[in-house]
Amino acid sequence: MARLIDLAGVSLPQIKSFAGKLNAQGFALKNWSSQLSFIGTLEAGAELKNLVIDQSCSYTPDLSEKNQHIAILVGSSTGLVEGCVNNADVTLNGNVTVDSKRFGLIVASGYGRIRDCINNGDFICNFPVVDQHIYIGGIVGYYNPTSGNGQGEEFIKNCINNGDVKVTIDDKPNRGCVGGVIGATSLSAQYEAVDGKNNPVAVSSEGTIARCYNNGEVSYNFKTLGTGTYTNVGGIIGYSQAIITDCENSGKVSFTVPVSDSESATRPATGGIVGSTLFSVNNCINRGEVYVEGTWSSAGTAGATATGGQNHPNFGGIAGSVGHYSLTTSETLSNCTNYGKLTLKPFLSSGAGTRQYFGGVAGYASVPVSECYNYGQVDIDATGLYAYFGGIIGLTKDGALITNCANYGKLTFKHDISACGRTDVFNGETAVKSFYGGVVGYAQDIVSNCHNYGVGECHTSSMESCCGATIGYATATSPISNCSNSAATTCYIGHIAQVLSDYTGGEPSHYIGGVIGNGKANVDNVVNYESGDLTVYTNVGGDFGGVIGYAAGSNIKLENERPGLWKLRMDALLYFLIW
């Protein structure tokens, strides 16, 4: 091949199936125009290496049902794609009416290995109608490595996306997975029906996604709401059934849908690295902003693949959710750091009993969490019956201990139904709750060596709240040790008359502490340092403390180094200073 192959005016037919080995040695195709991928199918054992697509090339694929795999280089690959580069921008306009449509700029559907590939082109998708599932990534759309062809290995590694990946849909999609590098890995069933009930089944890791980077903006927007719109968006990958390690995102990640009081999107998951994953996320960094706005719900089948078997919205700086809700595994979330700003504006649709999980690192985790840090500013303005927020993790499952984690970012958490006037959704409800913690909002296992250094604000009009500068709520299976707070926290607690009259769950209850809001298990060596001022503004009663608001464990060891600056304001009229 020549160093630069100019194909102006030349019709180059597609290589429909390729079983050989082609090393282009960095040579480039110039002025190539096509409606088809360079190679239709790369067979098992075949190789495509070091081919470059020049920015002068034009790819305008047919989006009809006869073409399921949309990519410039390879439609479907069970072989090896290595060292290939795309520099061409691609804009797609048209209806998508085929199930499991896959879109990638290097490979559409990967069943083999992809490594050392780079995309520099923008990928803009404008779809009026999407009838079924879509998977869109800057490098590869959909990945399902097969035995002997990457499964159980580092099947995609050392890949970089520098282009923007932007998807806009006018209609309501069924499922969408969008990522800067990969749209999704295989979405195998997480449940099987037994005696009419969904029972969890073991799901094996596909392998490992290693040392991949995204520098482009990733955005997903659809304009028509409705149930079934399962969505996963991530800077590296939207949905993953693979281990993710040593990956980094620097691009803005956004997911936006309309605000509505009657329709909603179904349990989305969005993260700076991954929207939702069942397996480990280790040694990853997010530097990009994560922005989410729209109307969500918890509707849908819990067994459907989306957010690890739990049917709730999840948002985080690294991941929306990590792990499987019903399965105990050996996976971990470790050595991950978020530097990006999180702006989350979820709205409650009428009658939707939504539980929402937000975290500076991850919204939800059912795996052990260790050595994770948040430096990013987090601003959350939420409505809904339940809201769980932590500077590191919003909610952890039993078995997901949290160790050696710290938050340094400024946190602002608002859970205020009165802000949007949706008081009618509380009719007949027995629980309207807020959970806020500088490290974890709601913990169901051991919390140790965790610290908050970030200034925090918690605003809530819920009937029950647990607000701790470090830990909001810890269950009876969640002993706390060697944890501390070193930053000021301010809590605003108030109710509106309509909420009080519609609520049927009894008297309001609020637990506010300088380190822990409500601790049900033993507490050992927990310190609120001199800089950890706690101020509470409220028009209702509750349990308040300079270190812990409420303690139910049999062994409690606390230390408050600045008890003289624990403040309480009632209706902004009465002022108490507890010495």
XYZ file of C-alpha atoms in Angstrom:
579
model
C 0.000 0.000 0.000
C 1.186 3.573 -0.715
C 1.767 5.959 2.202
C -1.292 7.977 1.169
C -3.928 6.420 -1.056
C -6.112 9.054 -2.714
C -9.446 7.498 -3.653
C -11.075 10.616 -5.061
C -13.462 9.483 -7.805
C -12.674 5.818 -7.124
C -15.350 3.352 -6.049
C -13.763 0.979 -3.552
C -15.941 -2.087 -2.935
C -16.353 -3.395 0.602
C -14.332 -6.392 1.707
C -17.360 -8.353 2.830
C -15.439 -11.027 4.737
C -11.747 -11.051 5.553
C -9.869 -14.006 7.050
C -6.273 -12.914 6.364
C -3.824 -10.514 7.973
C -3.441 -6.933 6.788
C -0.858 -4.539 8.246
C -1.242 -1.123 6.624
C 1.862 0.187 8.448
C 0.231 3.557 9.118
C -0.820 4.197 5.522
C -3.993 6.229 5.074
C -7.077 6.240 2.891
C -7.845 9.736 1.570
C -11.024 11.056 -0.088
C -12.739 7.699 0.361
C -16.538 7.856 0.268
C -18.690 4.894 1.200
C -21.976 3.714 2.612
C -20.341 0.515 3.866
C -17.589 -0.382 6.316
C -14.107 -0.977 4.883
C -14.472 -4.604 6.046
C -17.870 -6.155 6.635
C -16.756 -9.103 8.781
C -13.294 -9.716 10.222
C -13.177 -13.450 10.848
C -11.686 -15.260 13.856
C -7.899 -15.357 13.541
C -7.857 -12.480 11.043
C -6.002 -9.223 11.713
C -6.359 -5.593 10.673
C -3.484 -3.390 11.830
C -2.312 0.202 11.503
C -4.811 1.481 8.954
C -5.593 5.218 9.040
C -8.773 6.910 7.815
C -8.020 10.486 6.732
C -10.300 13.361 7.768
C -11.196 13.861 4.092
C -13.108 10.559 4.035
C -16.912 10.444 4.064
C -18.996 7.675 5.615
C -22.764 7.830 5.031
C -24.192 4.427 5.987
C -27.601 3.035 5.206
C -29.569 2.974 8.485
C -32.225 0.587 7.177
C -32.750 -2.859 8.661
C -30.397 -4.600 6.238
C -27.407 -2.973 7.940
C -27.102 -3.720 11.658
C -23.396 -2.918 12.128
C -22.450 0.732 11.522
C -18.696 1.498 11.554
C -16.119 3.035 9.229
C -13.509 0.288 9.501
C -15.105 -3.019 10.563
C -18.778 -3.919 10.877
C -18.315 -7.121 12.883
C -14.986 -8.429 14.179
C -14.051 -11.722 15.810
C -10.393 -11.128 14.940
C -7.781 -8.582 16.018
C -8.050 -4.866 15.267
C -4.887 -3.065 16.338
C -3.300 0.352 15.881
C -6.029 1.742 13.620
C -6.917 5.440 13.571
C -10.003 7.307 12.405
C -9.785 11.053 11.728
C -13.085 11.506 9.883
C -16.198 13.081 11.375
C -19.422 11.119 10.951
C -22.945 12.516 11.180
C -25.914 10.152 11.031
C -29.477 11.294 10.384
C -32.387 8.891 10.053
C -34.765 6.449 11.699
C -33.428 3.343 13.456
C -35.880 0.451 13.247
C -33.629 -2.562 13.876
C -33.137 -4.252 17.236
C -29.615 -4.089 18.720
C -28.201 -1.591 16.246
C -24.476 -1.094 16.904
C -22.565 2.106 16.061
C -18.806 2.621 16.406
C -16.204 4.538 14.440
C -13.570 1.766 14.485
C -15.715 -1.357 15.038
C -19.489 -1.694 15.319
C -19.702 -5.170 16.938
C -16.624 -6.629 18.608
C -16.296 -10.334 19.385
C -12.482 -10.444 19.366
C -9.691 -8.112 20.479
C -9.270 -4.375 19.947
C -6.144 -2.576 21.076
C -4.140 0.601 20.507
C -6.852 2.229 18.385
C -7.623 5.956 18.270
C -10.655 7.922 17.162
C -10.224 11.649 16.474
C -13.492 12.215 14.629
C -16.753 13.560 16.020
C -19.668 11.117 15.997
C -23.003 12.964 15.787
C -26.215 10.901 15.723
C -29.615 12.511 15.125
C -32.373 9.921 15.095
C -36.045 10.921 14.746
C -37.168 7.375 15.620
C -35.420 4.526 17.452
C -37.697 1.504 17.741
C -35.331 -0.823 19.589
C -31.982 -0.964 21.399
C -28.954 1.078 20.301
C -25.308 0.850 21.362
C -22.991 3.726 20.439
C -19.278 4.245 21.181
C -16.441 6.327 19.816
C -14.301 3.209 19.240
C -16.750 0.289 19.351
C -20.525 0.155 19.715
C -21.124 -3.286 21.219
C -18.693 -5.844 22.615
C -19.151 -9.537 23.366
C -15.756 -11.283 23.255
C -15.871 -14.991 22.476
C -13.845 -17.868 23.890
C -10.302 -17.801 22.499
C -10.832 -14.332 21.031
C -10.478 -12.096 24.059
C -12.966 -13.527 26.564
C -11.458 -13.498 30.039
C -8.549 -11.335 28.820
C -7.848 -7.656 28.265
C -10.092 -7.750 25.213
C -10.010 -3.980 24.663
C -7.013 -1.997 25.803
C -4.952 1.123 25.157
C -7.696 2.779 23.104
C -8.333 6.540 22.982
C -11.354 8.540 21.904
C -10.720 12.232 21.238
C -13.920 12.999 19.326
C -17.316 14.052 20.616
C -20.007 11.373 20.782
C -23.418 13.085 20.732
C -26.740 11.280 20.382
C -30.134 12.983 20.060
C -33.403 11.086 19.617
C -36.727 12.780 18.941
C -38.806 9.741 19.851
C -38.690 7.377 22.845
C -35.921 4.726 22.531
C -36.222 1.278 24.090
C -32.697 1.024 25.492
C -29.661 3.186 24.874
C -26.054 2.577 25.895
C -23.614 5.353 25.005
C -19.917 5.651 25.848
C -16.891 7.606 24.726
C -14.989 4.399 23.944
C -17.581 1.587 24.111
C -21.370 1.675 24.052
C -21.859 -1.586 25.958
C -20.560 -5.076 26.462
C -22.967 -7.984 26.162
C -26.143 -7.671 28.190
C -26.743 -11.226 29.328
C -29.744 -12.077 31.489
C -29.316 -11.363 35.183
C -32.426 -13.267 36.196
C -34.282 -16.383 35.201
C -37.967 -17.073 35.751
C -38.596 -19.861 38.258
C -42.133 -20.577 39.438
C -43.248 -17.252 38.105
C -40.600 -15.315 40.014
C -37.382 -13.634 38.956
C -34.389 -15.372 40.525
C -30.853 -14.038 40.184
C -28.336 -16.105 38.242
C -24.560 -15.841 38.185
C -23.144 -13.685 35.411
C -19.526 -14.143 34.320
C -17.182 -11.285 33.492
C -16.505 -10.870 29.789
C -12.883 -9.956 30.516
C -11.141 -6.637 31.084
C -11.276 -3.135 29.625
C -7.823 -1.709 30.349
C -6.035 1.608 29.921
C -8.656 3.312 27.780
C -9.118 7.079 27.628
C -11.852 9.462 26.566
C -11.202 13.148 25.906
C -14.340 13.980 23.915
C -17.752 15.110 25.080
C -20.324 12.321 25.517
C -23.984 13.345 25.456
C -27.281 11.487 25.185
C -30.640 13.181 24.852
C -34.091 11.971 23.932
C -37.172 14.110 23.726
C -40.078 11.687 24.312
C -40.469 9.995 27.695
C -42.032 6.688 28.675
C -41.381 3.394 30.470
C -38.803 1.063 28.996
C -36.279 3.794 28.196
C -33.414 2.092 30.009
C -30.328 4.262 29.633
C -26.642 3.855 30.497
C -24.162 6.623 29.730
C -20.455 6.765 30.609
C -17.280 8.555 29.612
C -15.606 5.223 28.827
C -18.540 2.797 28.533
C -22.302 2.978 29.008
C -22.973 -0.515 30.371
C -20.331 -3.096 31.305
C -20.174 -6.775 32.189
C -16.397 -6.577 32.223
C -13.724 -5.482 34.701
C -12.668 -1.860 34.115
C -9.140 -0.906 35.130
C -6.741 2.021 34.669
C -9.140 4.073 32.550
C -9.549 7.842 32.500
C -12.174 10.284 31.279
C -11.607 14.010 30.688
C -14.689 14.803 28.594
C -18.035 16.137 29.761
C -20.667 13.412 30.176
C -24.326 14.410 30.026
C -27.718 12.755 29.932
C -30.766 14.987 29.516
C -34.449 14.329 28.922
C -37.536 16.562 29.293
C -39.031 17.563 32.617
C -42.573 16.213 32.887
C -45.173 15.636 35.588
C -46.732 12.617 33.851
C -43.998 10.686 31.992
C -40.489 9.617 32.915
C -37.337 7.869 31.778
C -36.794 4.440 33.345
C -33.950 4.012 35.859
C -31.034 5.648 34.034
C -27.414 5.203 35.128
C -24.743 7.789 34.333
C -21.096 8.046 35.380
C -17.847 9.691 34.399
C -16.313 6.280 33.619
C -19.282 3.904 33.371
C -23.036 4.211 33.692
C -23.600 0.779 35.217
C -21.349 -2.245 35.674
C -21.682 -5.628 37.369
C -17.942 -6.041 37.879
C -14.890 -4.338 39.370
C -13.825 -0.773 38.660
C -10.238 -0.181 39.748
C -7.625 2.570 39.346
C -9.860 4.866 37.309
C -9.981 8.675 37.186
C -12.710 11.035 36.044
C -11.830 14.657 35.304
C -14.876 15.544 33.207
C -18.096 17.197 34.298
C -21.114 14.932 34.739
C -24.435 16.675 34.019
C -27.848 15.026 34.347
C -31.278 16.633 34.064
C -34.769 15.268 33.493
C -37.560 13.109 34.857
C -36.791 9.604 36.153
C -38.699 6.759 37.737
C -38.064 3.361 39.279
C -40.600 1.714 36.995
C -39.712 -1.358 34.976
C -38.694 -4.949 35.577
C -35.971 -5.373 38.176
C -34.622 -8.371 36.290
C -33.942 -6.447 33.108
C -30.300 -5.645 32.514
C -29.702 -2.016 33.378
C -28.515 -1.123 36.872
C -27.275 -4.305 38.479
C -30.639 -5.869 39.225
C -31.983 -2.889 41.202
C -34.521 -0.795 39.365
C -33.573 2.722 40.466
C -31.758 5.702 38.930
C -28.015 5.911 39.729
C -25.531 8.728 39.133
C -21.869 9.167 40.095
C -18.552 10.776 39.240
C -16.957 7.408 38.403
C -20.004 5.123 38.069
C -23.737 5.246 38.416
C -23.818 1.768 39.956
C -21.249 -0.962 40.633
C -22.143 -4.604 41.339
C -25.285 -6.713 41.344
C -28.067 -6.080 43.829
C -28.914 -9.754 44.474
C -25.589 -11.552 43.957
C -22.554 -11.755 46.231
C -19.345 -11.502 44.213
C -15.639 -10.859 44.755
C -15.700 -7.613 42.773
C -14.411 -4.269 44.105
C -14.539 -0.523 43.573
C -11.046 0.636 44.484
C -8.421 3.318 43.919
C -10.774 5.544 41.952
C -10.799 9.345 42.043
C -13.281 11.895 40.777
C -12.160 15.469 40.040
C -15.088 16.439 37.827
C -18.030 18.579 38.826
C -21.374 16.776 39.198
C -24.586 18.666 38.462
C -27.663 16.498 38.925
C -31.223 17.771 38.508
C -33.655 14.849 38.720
C -37.381 15.604 38.720
C -40.117 13.365 40.137
C -42.898 12.320 37.782
C -46.425 12.128 39.216
C -46.920 9.045 41.369
C -43.444 7.614 40.776
C -42.023 6.180 44.005
C -38.451 6.799 42.995
C -35.394 5.924 45.032
C -32.406 7.752 43.603
C -28.741 7.165 44.388
C -26.092 9.877 43.986
C -22.386 9.798 44.776
C -19.215 11.747 44.126
C -17.660 8.421 43.102
C -20.688 6.101 42.683
C -24.389 6.383 43.350
C -24.796 2.738 44.357
C -22.349 -0.044 45.254
C -22.937 -3.666 46.226
C -19.174 -4.376 46.246
C -16.464 -3.375 48.747
C -15.244 0.205 48.274
C -11.692 1.233 49.188
C -9.187 4.017 48.524
C -11.703 6.136 46.652
C -11.663 9.930 46.667
C -13.796 12.813 45.486
C -12.401 16.302 44.822
C -15.206 17.486 42.574
C -17.959 19.914 43.478
C -21.325 18.163 43.657
C -24.628 20.008 43.229
C -27.828 17.970 43.507
C -31.336 19.370 43.249
C -33.642 16.363 43.614
C -37.260 15.525 44.198
C -38.646 12.084 44.973
C -39.751 9.925 47.871
C -36.244 8.692 48.712
C -32.907 10.339 47.943
C -29.531 8.893 48.958
C -26.370 10.962 48.576
C -22.757 10.591 49.660
C -19.594 12.439 48.745
C -18.200 9.007 47.828
C -21.186 6.588 47.738
C -24.924 7.230 47.958
C -25.936 3.769 49.178
C -24.071 0.545 49.859
C -25.531 -2.928 50.112
C -24.898 -5.371 52.970
C -21.476 -6.848 52.196
C -20.121 -3.653 50.643
C -17.798 -2.313 53.309
C -16.214 1.120 52.835
C -12.600 1.671 53.881
C -9.966 4.369 53.480
C -12.098 6.809 51.504
C -12.275 10.595 51.687
C -14.241 13.495 50.263
C -12.595 16.871 49.604
C -15.239 18.378 47.338
C -17.867 20.971 48.187
C -21.263 19.246 48.470
C -24.723 20.736 48.053
C -27.672 18.363 48.342
C -31.271 19.524 47.964
C -34.185 17.129 48.349
C -37.128 19.461 48.329
C -40.538 18.467 46.990
C -41.845 21.999 47.487
C -39.374 23.369 44.924
C -41.348 21.841 42.060
C -44.810 21.861 43.615
C -45.266 18.101 43.334
C -46.867 17.635 46.758
C -49.609 15.395 45.338
C -47.208 12.478 44.892
C -47.075 12.030 48.662
C -50.709 11.006 48.943
C -50.873 7.860 51.061
C -47.105 7.479 51.300
C -45.605 6.167 54.538
C -42.010 7.188 53.892
C -40.406 10.307 52.465
C -36.699 10.203 53.337
C -33.392 11.965 52.723
C -29.942 10.545 53.438
C -26.842 12.748 53.261
C -23.236 11.980 54.157
C -19.942 13.578 53.246
C -18.625 10.075 52.492
C -21.681 7.780 52.427
C -25.378 8.535 52.638
C -26.659 5.078 53.634
C -24.274 2.315 54.758
C -25.176 -1.338 55.322
C -21.738 -2.708 56.178
C -18.483 -1.694 57.878
C -17.317 1.902 57.476
C -13.724 2.477 58.579
C -10.967 5.044 58.096
C -13.226 7.386 56.153
C -12.987 11.157 56.343
C -14.748 14.261 55.118
C -12.823 17.450 54.340
C -15.418 19.116 52.108
C -17.870 21.829 53.141
C -21.429 20.543 52.871
C -25.024 21.732 52.719
C -28.087 19.527 53.078
C -31.532 20.970 52.291
C -34.548 18.730 52.803
C -38.315 18.939 53.160
C -38.668 15.184 53.691
C -40.417 13.659 56.683
C -37.321 11.774 57.774
C -33.704 12.728 57.249
C -30.335 11.406 58.319
C -27.616 13.977 57.781
C -24.041 13.424 58.868
C -20.999 15.402 57.817
C -19.338 12.038 57.081
C -22.012 9.302 57.339
C -25.749 9.867 57.023
C -27.195 6.544 58.187
C -25.539 3.294 59.260
C -27.605 0.147 59.806
C -27.190 -2.351 62.630
C -24.794 -4.305 60.353
C -22.629 -1.229 59.776
C -20.172 -0.573 62.626
C -18.160 2.627 62.227
C -14.529 3.107 63.280
C -11.730 5.621 62.829
C -13.855 8.122 60.903
C -13.812 11.891 61.125
C -15.028 15.221 59.833
C -12.964 18.375 59.406
C -15.319 20.688 57.498
C -18.379 22.810 58.224
C -21.792 21.336 57.460
C -25.104 23.189 57.356
C -28.483 21.454 57.361
C -31.783 23.085 56.432
C -34.786 21.045 57.522
C -38.323 22.189 56.852
C -41.768 21.069 55.727
C -44.651 22.496 53.801
C -48.199 22.139 55.036
C -49.396 19.978 52.127
C -46.678 17.392 52.729
C -47.519 17.213 56.414
C -51.229 16.739 55.745
C -50.761 14.046 53.058
C -48.052 12.057 54.816
C -49.266 8.984 56.743
C -46.006 7.726 58.232
C -46.244 9.327 61.663
C -44.273 12.148 63.223
C -41.305 13.623 61.378
C -37.919 12.349 62.521
C -34.533 13.906 61.822
C -31.070 12.784 62.904
C -28.256 15.277 62.390
C -24.655 14.880 63.508
C -21.241 16.456 63.073
C -19.926 13.068 61.842
C -22.852 10.595 61.873
C -26.533 11.344 61.505
C -27.969 8.016 62.709
C -25.801 5.081 63.770
C -27.449 1.764 64.630
C -24.252 -0.223 65.278
C -21.115 0.239 67.377
C -19.082 3.402 66.907
C -15.380 3.571 67.774
C -12.884 6.430 67.543
C -15.091 8.851 65.648
C -13.944 12.486 65.771
C -15.392 15.827 64.736
C -12.371 18.116 64.513
C -12.156 21.773 65.409
C -13.016 22.961 61.917
C -16.128 20.770 61.748
C -18.825 23.305 62.626
C -22.390 22.011 62.420
C -25.333 24.391 61.941
C -28.952 23.225 61.749
C -31.908 25.359 60.643
C -35.235 23.652 61.318
C -38.925 24.172 62.054
C -39.387 20.676 63.493
C -37.792 18.601 66.222
C -35.167 15.918 65.918
C -32.029 14.370 67.380
C -28.975 16.588 66.939
C -25.387 16.160 68.104
C -21.959 17.629 67.562
C -20.637 14.161 66.635
C -23.684 11.890 66.236
C -27.377 12.713 66.101
C -28.672 9.329 67.274
C -26.726 6.284 68.483
C -28.161 2.795 69.070
C -24.987 0.703 69.354
C -23.846 -0.861 72.631
C -20.307 0.525 72.337
C -20.009 4.207 71.463
C -16.696 6.107 71.551
C -16.822 9.695 70.313
C -14.760 12.836 70.407
C -15.829 16.376 69.552
C -12.929 18.824 69.487
C -15.114 21.882 69.075
C -18.406 21.389 70.940
C -18.805 25.145 71.422
C -19.732 25.642 67.773
C -22.672 23.321 67.498
C -25.636 25.514 66.534
C -29.366 25.050 66.206
C -31.901 27.478 64.814
C -35.648 26.854 65.099
C -37.790 28.759 62.589
C -34.968 31.308 62.444
C -36.410 32.792 65.673
C -34.848 30.856 68.517
C -31.089 30.422 68.750
C -29.345 27.854 70.934
C -25.635 27.479 71.512
C -24.761 24.150 73.116
C -21.633 24.441 75.258
